[in-house]
Tab-separated table of C-alpha atoms in Angstrom:
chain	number	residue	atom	x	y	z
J	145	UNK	CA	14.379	32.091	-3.140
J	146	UNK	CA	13.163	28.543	-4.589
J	147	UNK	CA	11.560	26.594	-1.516
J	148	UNK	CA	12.976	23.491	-3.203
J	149	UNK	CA	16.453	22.290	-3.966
J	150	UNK	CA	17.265	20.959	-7.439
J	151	UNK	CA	19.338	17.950	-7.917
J	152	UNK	CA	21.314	17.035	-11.075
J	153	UNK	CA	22.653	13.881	-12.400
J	154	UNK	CA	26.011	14.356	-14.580
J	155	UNK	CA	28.898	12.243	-15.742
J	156	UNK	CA	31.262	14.740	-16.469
J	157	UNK	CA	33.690	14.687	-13.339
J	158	UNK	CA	34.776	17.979	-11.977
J	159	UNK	CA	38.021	18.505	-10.135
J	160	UNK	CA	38.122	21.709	-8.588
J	161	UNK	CA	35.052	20.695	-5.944
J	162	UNK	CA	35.864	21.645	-2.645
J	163	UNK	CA	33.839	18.073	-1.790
J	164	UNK	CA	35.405	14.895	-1.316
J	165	UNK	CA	35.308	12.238	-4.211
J	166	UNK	CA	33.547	10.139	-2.354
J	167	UNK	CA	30.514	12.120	-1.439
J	168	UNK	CA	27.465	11.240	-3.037
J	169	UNK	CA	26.338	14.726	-3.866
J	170	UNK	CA	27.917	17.607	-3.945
J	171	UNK	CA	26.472	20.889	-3.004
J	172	UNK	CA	26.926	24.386	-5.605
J	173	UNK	CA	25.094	26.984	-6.297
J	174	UNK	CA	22.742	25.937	-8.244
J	175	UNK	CA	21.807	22.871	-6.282
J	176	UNK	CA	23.424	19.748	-5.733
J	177	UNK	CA	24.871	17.530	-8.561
J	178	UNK	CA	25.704	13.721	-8.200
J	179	UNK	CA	28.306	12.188	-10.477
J	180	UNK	CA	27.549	9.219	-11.595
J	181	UNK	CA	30.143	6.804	-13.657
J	182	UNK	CA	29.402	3.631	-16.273
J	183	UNK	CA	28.443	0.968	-13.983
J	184	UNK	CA	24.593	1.537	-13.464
J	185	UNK	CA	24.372	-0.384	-10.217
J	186	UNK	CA	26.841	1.651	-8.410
J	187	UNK	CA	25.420	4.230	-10.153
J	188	UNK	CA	21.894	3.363	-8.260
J	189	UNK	CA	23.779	2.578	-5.316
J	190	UNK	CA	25.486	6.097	-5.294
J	191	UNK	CA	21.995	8.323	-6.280
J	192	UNK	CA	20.212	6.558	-3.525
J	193	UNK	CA	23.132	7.331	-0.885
J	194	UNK	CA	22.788	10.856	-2.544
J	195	UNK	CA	19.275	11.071	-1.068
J	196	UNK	CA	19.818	10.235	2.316
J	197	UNK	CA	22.804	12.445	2.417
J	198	UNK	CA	20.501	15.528	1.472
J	199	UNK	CA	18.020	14.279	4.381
J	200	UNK	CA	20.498	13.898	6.504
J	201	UNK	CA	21.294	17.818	5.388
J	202	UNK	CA	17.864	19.002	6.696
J	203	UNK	CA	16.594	19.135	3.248
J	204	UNK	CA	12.448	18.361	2.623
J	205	UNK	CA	12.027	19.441	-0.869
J	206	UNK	CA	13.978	18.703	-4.356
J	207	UNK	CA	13.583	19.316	-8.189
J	208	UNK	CA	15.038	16.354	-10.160
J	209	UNK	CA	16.403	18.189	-13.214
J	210	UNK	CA	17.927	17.698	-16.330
J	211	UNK	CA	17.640	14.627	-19.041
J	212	UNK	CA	19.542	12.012	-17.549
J	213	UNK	CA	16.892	11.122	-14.886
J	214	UNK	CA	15.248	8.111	-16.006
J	215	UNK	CA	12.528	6.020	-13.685
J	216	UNK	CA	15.142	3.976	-11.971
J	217	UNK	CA	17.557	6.524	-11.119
J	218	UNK	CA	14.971	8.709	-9.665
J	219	UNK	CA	13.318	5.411	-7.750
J	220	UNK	CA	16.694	5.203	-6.305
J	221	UNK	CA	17.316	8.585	-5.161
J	222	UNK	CA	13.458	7.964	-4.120
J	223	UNK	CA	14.134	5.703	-1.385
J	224	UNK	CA	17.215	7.355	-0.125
J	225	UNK	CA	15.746	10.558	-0.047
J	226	UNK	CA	12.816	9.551	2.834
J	227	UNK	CA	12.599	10.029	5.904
J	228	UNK	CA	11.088	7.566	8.544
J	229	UNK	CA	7.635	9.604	8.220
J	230	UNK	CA	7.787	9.842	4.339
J	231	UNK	CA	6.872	13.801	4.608
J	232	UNK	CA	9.789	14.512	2.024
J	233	UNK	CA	8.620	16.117	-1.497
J	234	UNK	CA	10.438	15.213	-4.915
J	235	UNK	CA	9.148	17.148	-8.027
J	236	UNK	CA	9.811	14.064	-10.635
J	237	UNK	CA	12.168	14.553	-13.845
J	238	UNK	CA	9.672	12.603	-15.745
J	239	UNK	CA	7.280	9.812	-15.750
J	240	UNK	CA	5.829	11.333	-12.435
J	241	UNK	CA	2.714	9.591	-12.465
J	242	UNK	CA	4.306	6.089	-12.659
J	243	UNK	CA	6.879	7.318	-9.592
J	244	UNK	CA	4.257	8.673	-7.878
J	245	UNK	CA	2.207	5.913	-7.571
J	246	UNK	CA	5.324	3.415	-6.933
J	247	UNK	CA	6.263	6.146	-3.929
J	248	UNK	CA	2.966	6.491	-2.286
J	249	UNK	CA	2.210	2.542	-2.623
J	250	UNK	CA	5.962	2.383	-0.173
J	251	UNK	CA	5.212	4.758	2.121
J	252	UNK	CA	2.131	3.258	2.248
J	253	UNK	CA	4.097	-0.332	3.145
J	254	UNK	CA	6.341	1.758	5.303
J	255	UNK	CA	3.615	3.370	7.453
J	256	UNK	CA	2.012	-0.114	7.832
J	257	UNK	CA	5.348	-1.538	9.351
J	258	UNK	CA	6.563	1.642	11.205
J	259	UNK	CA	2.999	1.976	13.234
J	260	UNK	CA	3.228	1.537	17.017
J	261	UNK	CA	1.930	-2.143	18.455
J	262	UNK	CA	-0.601	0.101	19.783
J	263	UNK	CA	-2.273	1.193	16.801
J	264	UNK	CA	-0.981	-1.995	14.846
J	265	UNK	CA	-3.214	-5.064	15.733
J	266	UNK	CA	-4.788	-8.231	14.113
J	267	UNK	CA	-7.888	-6.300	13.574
J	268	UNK	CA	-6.684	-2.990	12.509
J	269	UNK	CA	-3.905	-3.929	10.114
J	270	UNK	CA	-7.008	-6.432	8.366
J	271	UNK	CA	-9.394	-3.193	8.504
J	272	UNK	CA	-6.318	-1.123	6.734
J	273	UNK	CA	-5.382	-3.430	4.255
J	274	UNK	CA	-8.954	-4.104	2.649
J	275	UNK	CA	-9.869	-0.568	3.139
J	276	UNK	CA	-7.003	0.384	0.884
J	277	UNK	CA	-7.473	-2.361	-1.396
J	278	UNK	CA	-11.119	-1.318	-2.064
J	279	UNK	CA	-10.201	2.039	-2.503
J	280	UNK	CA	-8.200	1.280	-5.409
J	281	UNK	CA	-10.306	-1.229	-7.216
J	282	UNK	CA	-13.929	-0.923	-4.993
J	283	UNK	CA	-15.441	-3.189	-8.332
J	284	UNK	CA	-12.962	-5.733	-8.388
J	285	UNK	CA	-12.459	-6.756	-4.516
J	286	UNK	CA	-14.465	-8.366	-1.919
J	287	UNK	CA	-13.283	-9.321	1.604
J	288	UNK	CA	-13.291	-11.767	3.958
J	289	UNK	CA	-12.281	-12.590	7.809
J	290	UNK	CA	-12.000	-15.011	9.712
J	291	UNK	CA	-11.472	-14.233	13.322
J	292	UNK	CA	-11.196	-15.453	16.811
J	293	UNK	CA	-12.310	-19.407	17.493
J	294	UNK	CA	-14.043	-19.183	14.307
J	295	UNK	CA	-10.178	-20.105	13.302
J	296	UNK	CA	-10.990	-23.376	14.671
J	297	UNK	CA	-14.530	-23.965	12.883
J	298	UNK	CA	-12.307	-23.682	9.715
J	299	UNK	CA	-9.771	-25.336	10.535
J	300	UNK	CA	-6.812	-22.810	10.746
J	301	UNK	CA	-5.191	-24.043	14.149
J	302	UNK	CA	-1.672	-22.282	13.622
J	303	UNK	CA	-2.949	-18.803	13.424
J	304	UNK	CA	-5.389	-19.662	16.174
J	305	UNK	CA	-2.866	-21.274	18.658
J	306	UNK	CA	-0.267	-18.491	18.350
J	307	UNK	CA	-2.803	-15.478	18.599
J	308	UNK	CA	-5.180	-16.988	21.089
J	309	UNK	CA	-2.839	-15.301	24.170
J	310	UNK	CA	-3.738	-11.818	23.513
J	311	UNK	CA	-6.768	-9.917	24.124
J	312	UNK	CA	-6.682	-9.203	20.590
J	313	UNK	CA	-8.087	-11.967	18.960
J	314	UNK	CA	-5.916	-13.412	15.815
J	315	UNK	CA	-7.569	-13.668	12.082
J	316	UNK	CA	-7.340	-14.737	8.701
J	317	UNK	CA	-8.056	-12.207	5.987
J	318	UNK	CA	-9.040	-12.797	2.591
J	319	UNK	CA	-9.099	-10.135	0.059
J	320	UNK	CA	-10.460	-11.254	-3.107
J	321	UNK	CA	-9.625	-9.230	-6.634
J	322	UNK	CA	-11.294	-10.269	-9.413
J	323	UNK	CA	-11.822	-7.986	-11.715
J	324	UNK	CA	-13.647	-10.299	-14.114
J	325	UNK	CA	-16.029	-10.689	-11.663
J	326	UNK	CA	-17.195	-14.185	-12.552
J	327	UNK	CA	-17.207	-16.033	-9.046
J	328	UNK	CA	-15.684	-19.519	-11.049
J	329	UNK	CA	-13.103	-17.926	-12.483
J	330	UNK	CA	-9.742	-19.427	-11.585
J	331	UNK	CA	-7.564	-18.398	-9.051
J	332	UNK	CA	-4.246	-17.129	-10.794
J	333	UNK	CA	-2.184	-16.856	-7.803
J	334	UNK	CA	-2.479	-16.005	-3.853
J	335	UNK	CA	-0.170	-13.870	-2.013
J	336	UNK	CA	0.147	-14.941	1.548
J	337	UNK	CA	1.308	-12.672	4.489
J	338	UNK	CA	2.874	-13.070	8.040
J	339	UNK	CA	0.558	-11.014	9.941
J	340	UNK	CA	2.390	-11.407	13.247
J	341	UNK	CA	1.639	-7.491	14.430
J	342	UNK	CA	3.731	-7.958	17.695
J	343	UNK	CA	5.636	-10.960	18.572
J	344	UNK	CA	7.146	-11.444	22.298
J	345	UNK	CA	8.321	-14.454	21.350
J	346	UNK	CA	6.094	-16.219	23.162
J	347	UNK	CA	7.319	-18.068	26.403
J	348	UNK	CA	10.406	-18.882	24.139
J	349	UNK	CA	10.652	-15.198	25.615
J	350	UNK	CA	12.865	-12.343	23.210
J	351	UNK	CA	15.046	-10.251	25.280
J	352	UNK	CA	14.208	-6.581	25.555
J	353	UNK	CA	16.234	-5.565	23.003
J	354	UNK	CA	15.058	-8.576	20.298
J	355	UNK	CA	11.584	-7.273	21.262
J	356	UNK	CA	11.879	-3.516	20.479
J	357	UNK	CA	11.709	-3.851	16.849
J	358	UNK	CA	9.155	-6.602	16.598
J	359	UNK	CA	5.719	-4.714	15.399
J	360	UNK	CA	7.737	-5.181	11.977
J	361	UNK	CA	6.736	-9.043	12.169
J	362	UNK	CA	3.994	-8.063	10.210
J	363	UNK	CA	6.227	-6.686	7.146
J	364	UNK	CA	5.506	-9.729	5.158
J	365	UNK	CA	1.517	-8.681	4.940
J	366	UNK	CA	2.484	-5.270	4.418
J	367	UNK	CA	4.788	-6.582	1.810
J	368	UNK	CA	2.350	-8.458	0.022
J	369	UNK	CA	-0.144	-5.926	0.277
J	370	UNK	CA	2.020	-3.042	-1.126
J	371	UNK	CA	2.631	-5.745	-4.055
J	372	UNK	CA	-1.187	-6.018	-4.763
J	373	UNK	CA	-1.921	-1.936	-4.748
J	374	UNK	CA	1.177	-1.899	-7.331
J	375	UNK	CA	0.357	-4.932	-9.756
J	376	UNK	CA	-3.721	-3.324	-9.761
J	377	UNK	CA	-2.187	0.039	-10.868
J	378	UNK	CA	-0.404	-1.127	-13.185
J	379	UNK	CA	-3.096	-2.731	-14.527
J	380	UNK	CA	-3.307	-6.565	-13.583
J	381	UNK	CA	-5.983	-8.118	-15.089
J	382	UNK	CA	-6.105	-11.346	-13.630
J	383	UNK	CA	-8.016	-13.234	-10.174
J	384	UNK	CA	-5.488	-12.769	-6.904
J	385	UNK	CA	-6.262	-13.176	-3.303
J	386	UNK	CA	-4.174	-12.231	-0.837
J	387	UNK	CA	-3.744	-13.917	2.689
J	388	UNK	CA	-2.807	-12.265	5.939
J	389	UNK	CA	-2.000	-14.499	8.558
J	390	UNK	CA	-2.528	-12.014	11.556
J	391	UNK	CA	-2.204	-12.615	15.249
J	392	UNK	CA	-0.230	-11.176	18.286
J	393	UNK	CA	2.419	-13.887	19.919
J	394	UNK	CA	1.649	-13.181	23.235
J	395	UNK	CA	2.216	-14.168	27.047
J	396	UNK	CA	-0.445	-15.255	29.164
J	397	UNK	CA	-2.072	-18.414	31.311
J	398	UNK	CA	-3.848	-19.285	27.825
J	399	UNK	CA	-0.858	-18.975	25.256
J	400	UNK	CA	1.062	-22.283	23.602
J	401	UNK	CA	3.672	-23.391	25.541
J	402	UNK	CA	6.708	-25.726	23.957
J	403	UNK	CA	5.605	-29.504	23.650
J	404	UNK	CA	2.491	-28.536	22.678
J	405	UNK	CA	1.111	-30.208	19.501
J	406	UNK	CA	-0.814	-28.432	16.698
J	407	UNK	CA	-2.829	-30.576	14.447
J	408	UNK	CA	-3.516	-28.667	11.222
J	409	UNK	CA	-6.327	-29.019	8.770
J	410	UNK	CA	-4.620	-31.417	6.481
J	411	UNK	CA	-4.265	-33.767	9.370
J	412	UNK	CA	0.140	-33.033	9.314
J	413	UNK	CA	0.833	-32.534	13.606
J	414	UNK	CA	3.686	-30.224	14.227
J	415	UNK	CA	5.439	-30.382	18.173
J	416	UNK	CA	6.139	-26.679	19.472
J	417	UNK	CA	9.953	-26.514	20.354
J	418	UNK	CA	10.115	-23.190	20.433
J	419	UNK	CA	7.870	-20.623	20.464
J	420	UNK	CA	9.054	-18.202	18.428
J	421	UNK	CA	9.413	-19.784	15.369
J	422	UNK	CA	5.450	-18.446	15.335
J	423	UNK	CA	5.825	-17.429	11.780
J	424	UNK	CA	5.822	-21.035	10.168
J	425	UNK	CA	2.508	-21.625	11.940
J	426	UNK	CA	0.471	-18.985	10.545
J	427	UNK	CA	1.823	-19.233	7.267
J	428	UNK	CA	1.099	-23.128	7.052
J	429	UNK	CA	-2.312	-22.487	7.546
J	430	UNK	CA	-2.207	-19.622	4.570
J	431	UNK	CA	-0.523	-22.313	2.002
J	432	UNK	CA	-3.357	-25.030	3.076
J	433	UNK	CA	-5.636	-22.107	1.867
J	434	UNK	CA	-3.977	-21.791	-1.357
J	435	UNK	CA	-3.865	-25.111	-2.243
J	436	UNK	CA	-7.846	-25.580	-1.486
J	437	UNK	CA	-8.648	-22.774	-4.326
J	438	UNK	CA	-6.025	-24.683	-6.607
J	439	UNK	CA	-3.912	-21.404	-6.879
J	440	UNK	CA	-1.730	-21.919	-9.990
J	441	UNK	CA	1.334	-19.664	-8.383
J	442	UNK	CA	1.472	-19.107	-4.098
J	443	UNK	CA	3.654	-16.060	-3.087
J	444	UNK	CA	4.670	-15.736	0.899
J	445	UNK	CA	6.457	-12.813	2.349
J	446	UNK	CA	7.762	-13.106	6.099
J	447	UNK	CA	10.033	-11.659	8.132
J	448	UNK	CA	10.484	-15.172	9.155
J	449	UNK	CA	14.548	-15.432	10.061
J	450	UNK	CA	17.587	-13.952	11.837
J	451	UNK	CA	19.205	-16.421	9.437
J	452	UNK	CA	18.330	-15.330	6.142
J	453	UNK	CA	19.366	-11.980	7.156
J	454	UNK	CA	22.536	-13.062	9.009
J	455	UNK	CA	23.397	-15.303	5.001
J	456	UNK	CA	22.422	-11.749	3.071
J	457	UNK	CA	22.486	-9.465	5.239
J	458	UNK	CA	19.988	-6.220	5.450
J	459	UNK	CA	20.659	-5.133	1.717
J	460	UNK	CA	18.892	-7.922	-0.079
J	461	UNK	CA	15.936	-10.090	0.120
J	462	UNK	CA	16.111	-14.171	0.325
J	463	UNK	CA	13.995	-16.238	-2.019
J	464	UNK	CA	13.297	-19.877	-1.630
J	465	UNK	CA	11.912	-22.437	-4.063
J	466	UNK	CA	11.984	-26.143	-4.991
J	467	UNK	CA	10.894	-24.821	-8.449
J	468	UNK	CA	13.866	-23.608	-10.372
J	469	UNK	CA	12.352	-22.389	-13.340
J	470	UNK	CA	9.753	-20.109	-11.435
J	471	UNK	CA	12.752	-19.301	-9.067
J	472	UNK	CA	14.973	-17.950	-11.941
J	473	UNK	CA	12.160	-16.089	-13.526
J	474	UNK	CA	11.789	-14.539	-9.999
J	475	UNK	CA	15.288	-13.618	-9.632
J	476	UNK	CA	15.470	-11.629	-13.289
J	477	UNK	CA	12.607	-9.778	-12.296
J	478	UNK	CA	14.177	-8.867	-9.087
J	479	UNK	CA	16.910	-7.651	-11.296
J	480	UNK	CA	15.175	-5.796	-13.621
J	481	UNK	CA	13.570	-4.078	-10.569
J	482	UNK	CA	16.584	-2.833	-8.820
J	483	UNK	CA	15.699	-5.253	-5.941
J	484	UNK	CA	18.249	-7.111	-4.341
J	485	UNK	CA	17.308	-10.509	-4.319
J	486	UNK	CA	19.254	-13.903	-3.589
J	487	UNK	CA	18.542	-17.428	-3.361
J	488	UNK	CA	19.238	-19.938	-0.497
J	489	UNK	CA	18.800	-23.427	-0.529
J	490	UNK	CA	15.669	-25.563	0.122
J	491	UNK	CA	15.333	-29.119	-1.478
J	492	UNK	CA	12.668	-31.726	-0.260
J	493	UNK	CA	14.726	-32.980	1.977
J	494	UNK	CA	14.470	-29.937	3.986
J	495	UNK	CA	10.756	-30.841	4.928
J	496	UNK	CA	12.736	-33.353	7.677
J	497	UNK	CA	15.057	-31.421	9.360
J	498	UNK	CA	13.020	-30.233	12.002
J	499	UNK	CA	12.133	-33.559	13.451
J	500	UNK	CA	9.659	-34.786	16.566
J	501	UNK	CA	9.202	-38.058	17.804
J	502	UNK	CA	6.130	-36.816	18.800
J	503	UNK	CA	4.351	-35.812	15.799
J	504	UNK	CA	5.106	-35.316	12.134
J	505	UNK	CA	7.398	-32.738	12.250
J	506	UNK	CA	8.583	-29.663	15.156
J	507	UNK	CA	8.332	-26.594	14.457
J	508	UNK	CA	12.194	-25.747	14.492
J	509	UNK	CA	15.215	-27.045	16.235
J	510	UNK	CA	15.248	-26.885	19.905
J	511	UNK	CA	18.773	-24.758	19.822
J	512	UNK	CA	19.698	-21.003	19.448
J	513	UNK	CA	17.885	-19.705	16.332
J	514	UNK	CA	17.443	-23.049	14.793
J	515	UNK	CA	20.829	-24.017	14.180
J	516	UNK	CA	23.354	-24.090	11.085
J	517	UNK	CA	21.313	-23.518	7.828
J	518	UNK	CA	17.787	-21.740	9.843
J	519	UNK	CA	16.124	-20.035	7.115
J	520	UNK	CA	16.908	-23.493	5.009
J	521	UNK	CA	15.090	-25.490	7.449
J	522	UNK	CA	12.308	-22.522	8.141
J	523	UNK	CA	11.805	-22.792	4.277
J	524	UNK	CA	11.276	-26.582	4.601
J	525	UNK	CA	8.784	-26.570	7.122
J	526	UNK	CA	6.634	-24.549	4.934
J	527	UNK	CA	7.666	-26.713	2.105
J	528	UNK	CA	5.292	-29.835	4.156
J	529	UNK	CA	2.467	-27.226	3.707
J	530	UNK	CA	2.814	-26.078	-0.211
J	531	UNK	CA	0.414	-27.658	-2.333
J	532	UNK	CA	1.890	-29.984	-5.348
J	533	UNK	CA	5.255	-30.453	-3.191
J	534	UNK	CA	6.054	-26.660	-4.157
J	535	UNK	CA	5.526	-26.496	-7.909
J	536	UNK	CA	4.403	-22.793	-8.278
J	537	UNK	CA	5.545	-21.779	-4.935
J	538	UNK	CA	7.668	-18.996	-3.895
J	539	UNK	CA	9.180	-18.121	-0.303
J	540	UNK	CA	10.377	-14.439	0.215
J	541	UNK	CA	11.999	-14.278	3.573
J	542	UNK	CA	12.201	-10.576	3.863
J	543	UNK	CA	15.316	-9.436	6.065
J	544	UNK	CA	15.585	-6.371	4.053
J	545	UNK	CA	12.212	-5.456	5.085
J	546	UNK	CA	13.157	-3.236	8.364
J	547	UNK	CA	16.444	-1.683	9.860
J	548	UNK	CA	16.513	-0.425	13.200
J	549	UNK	CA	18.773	2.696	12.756
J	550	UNK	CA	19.461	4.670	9.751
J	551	UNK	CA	22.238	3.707	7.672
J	552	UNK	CA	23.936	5.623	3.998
J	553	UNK	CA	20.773	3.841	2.215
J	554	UNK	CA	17.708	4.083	4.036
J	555	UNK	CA	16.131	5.709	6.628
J	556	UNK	CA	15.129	4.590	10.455
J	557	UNK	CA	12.065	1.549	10.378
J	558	UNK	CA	10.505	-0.319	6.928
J	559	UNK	CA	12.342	0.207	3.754
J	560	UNK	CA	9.404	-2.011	1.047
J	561	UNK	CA	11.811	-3.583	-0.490
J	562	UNK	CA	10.302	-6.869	-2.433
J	563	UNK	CA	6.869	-5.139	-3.393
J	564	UNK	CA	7.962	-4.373	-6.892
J	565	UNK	CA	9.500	-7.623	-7.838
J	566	UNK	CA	6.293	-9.819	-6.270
J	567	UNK	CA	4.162	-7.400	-8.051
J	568	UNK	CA	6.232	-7.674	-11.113
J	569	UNK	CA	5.743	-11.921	-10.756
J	570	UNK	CA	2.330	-11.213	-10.822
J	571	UNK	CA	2.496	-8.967	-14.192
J	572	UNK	CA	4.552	-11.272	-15.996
């Protein structure tokens, strides 16, 4: 008896099943066969509830067979079929180098985000990420950190003043790939990460069931990360560095409390209203950095909102950008990456609608969440800290990143989603 169970694709609809319509796969003899119609994104939509169905069966093993598996179709039935621990095994159709690659570079995300606060700290997510990074291209990539007070030295007060509660002290990462090795060489783009590995909230204190979920505040590293492994196997030839902002937003007689004023290295002062909006702070400090090496495109990835996911909900990604060409470009990649992504809106004017009449800006509004339009004024915030008022800037705020329970797409914890298209931007 085969230890594996083989899965077919077919459009030719059979009427004597003893299975509803409406089941994803359906289970025979020789396997189990999805049916699949002419519209390709329900037809994605369908193969990758087909996966989770046959996890949800107790299965650990398939065969893709047949000729009408191409790479998308089996990427989709890809992410259905895993479980939380990734310990599932597909034998690929075809192109099983490519899809083996794309699937360990997710788990890879996954396991990042699904780790235990334990295990997942400032340190040990930094020591993780450029151990992987070397791995892949040990010629091309050097590494830096920056941790503890010697935040201050260099100027990067947000990360500092969030991180500086916990026994774990916070840090800025910088992995440098250049393959061409030339140490003037330009700096094509830098992908910036919020690091947060566990975030109480602060003494703007989550309740215990906002809290359970939070060592996924670090997705947006992991996210960027994941993006970086990709683009380098596929072959990116040009100078990236990638920017974790990484600290733990903790409680004790040390941490930032709300009035509090930050002044960060370009001199802007932000007043703390509330601190949980941590995420804003350690990414302003990573978009200061990008704009000193005169990065000519700045990627951030954050799960930095209840709003954006509350406008798209856990399916898709939000993107933010006062540069609509760039944006556009973005969102057809997205699209030809079977990733859901949708825009909200950010103009300039957005930079003021957090204000202080203490210092330049606060941090957020001083109500529930941030009030009407959150993610908007979230984006805007960071939009004060872009270089060249945002021209070559692009805000990913992730709410597809993580779902606490299992749904008919994806499994329990991190799902990856966004590390194709960003790695994709990067390609292009």
């Amino acid at each position: 008896m085969s230890s594996t169970v083989s899965v077919f694709v077919s459009t030719k609809k059979t009427e004597q099943s003893a299975w509803k319509a409406s089941t994803p796969a359906v289970m025979g003899e020789q396997g189990a066969t999805i049916f699949i119609g002419d519209n390709e994104a329900d037809n994605l939509r369908k193969i990758q509830k087909a996966g989770r169905q046959l996890d949800n069966l107790g299965i650990n093993a398939v065969k893709l067979m047949g000729d009408d598996w191409d790479i998308e179709r089996q990427w989709a039935f890809s992410n259905g079929f895993t479980d939380t621990l990734t310990k599932n095994q597909i034998e690929w159709a075809s192109d099983a180098e490519t899809l083996r690659q794309m699937r360990d570079t997710a788990a890879w995300v996954r396991k990042l985000i699904n780790l235990p606060p334990n295990e997942i700290y400032p340190e040990s997510l930094a020591q993780m990420v450029s151990e992987k990074l070397t791995a892949v291209a040990p010629d091309a990539i050097t590494v830096r950190s920056i941790v503890g007070d010697e935040l201050i030295q260099d100027g990067r007060m947000g990360i500092h003043t969030v991180g500086r509660a916990s026994e774990r002290p916070p840090l800025m990462l910088v992995v440098d790939y250049n393959p061409s090795k030339n140490k003037d060489a330009e700096v094509e783009a830098v992908l910036i990460g919020k690091g947060i590995t566990f975030d109480s909230g602060g003494y703007s204190i989550k309740s215990s069931e906002g809290m359970l979920a939070m060592k996924c505040d670090m997705g947006g590293a992991a996210t960027v990360a994941g993006a970086l492994v990709h683009a380098i196997h596929q072959g990116l030839n040009k100078r990236v560095q990638l920017v974790l902002c990484c600290a733990e937003n903790l409680i004790d007689g040390s941490a930032y409390k709300l009035g509090d004023i930050i002044t960060y290295k370009d001199q802007q002062t932000v007043e703390i209203v509330n601190t949980d909006a941590e995420g804003r702070l350690v990414l302003a400090d990573g978009l200061l950095y990008a704009g000193e090496v005169n990065a000519k495109l700045i990627i951030d990835a954050a799960t930095l909102t209840g709003a954006a996911q509350v406008a798209v909900g856990t399916d898709y990604n939000a993107l933010f950008s006062v540069d609509d060409k760039l944006a556009q470009e973005t969102l057809t990649i997205a699209e030809q990456q079977r990733e859901l992504l949708w825009r909200l809106p950010l103009n300039q004017w957005h930079k003021d609608n957090c204000p202080s009449a203490f210092a330049d800006t606060a941090n957020s509004r001083p109500q529930k969440g941030g009030g009407s339009g959150g993610a908007s004024n979230a984006a805007g915030f960071l939009l004060r800290f872009a270089p060249n008022n945002g021209a070559g800037w692009l805000h990913f705020d992730i709410a597809g990143a993580y779902h606490g329970s299992a749904n008919g797409l994806w499994p329990t914890g991190a799902t990856a989603l966004g590390f194709r298209t960003i790695a994709a931007t990067l390609l292009k």
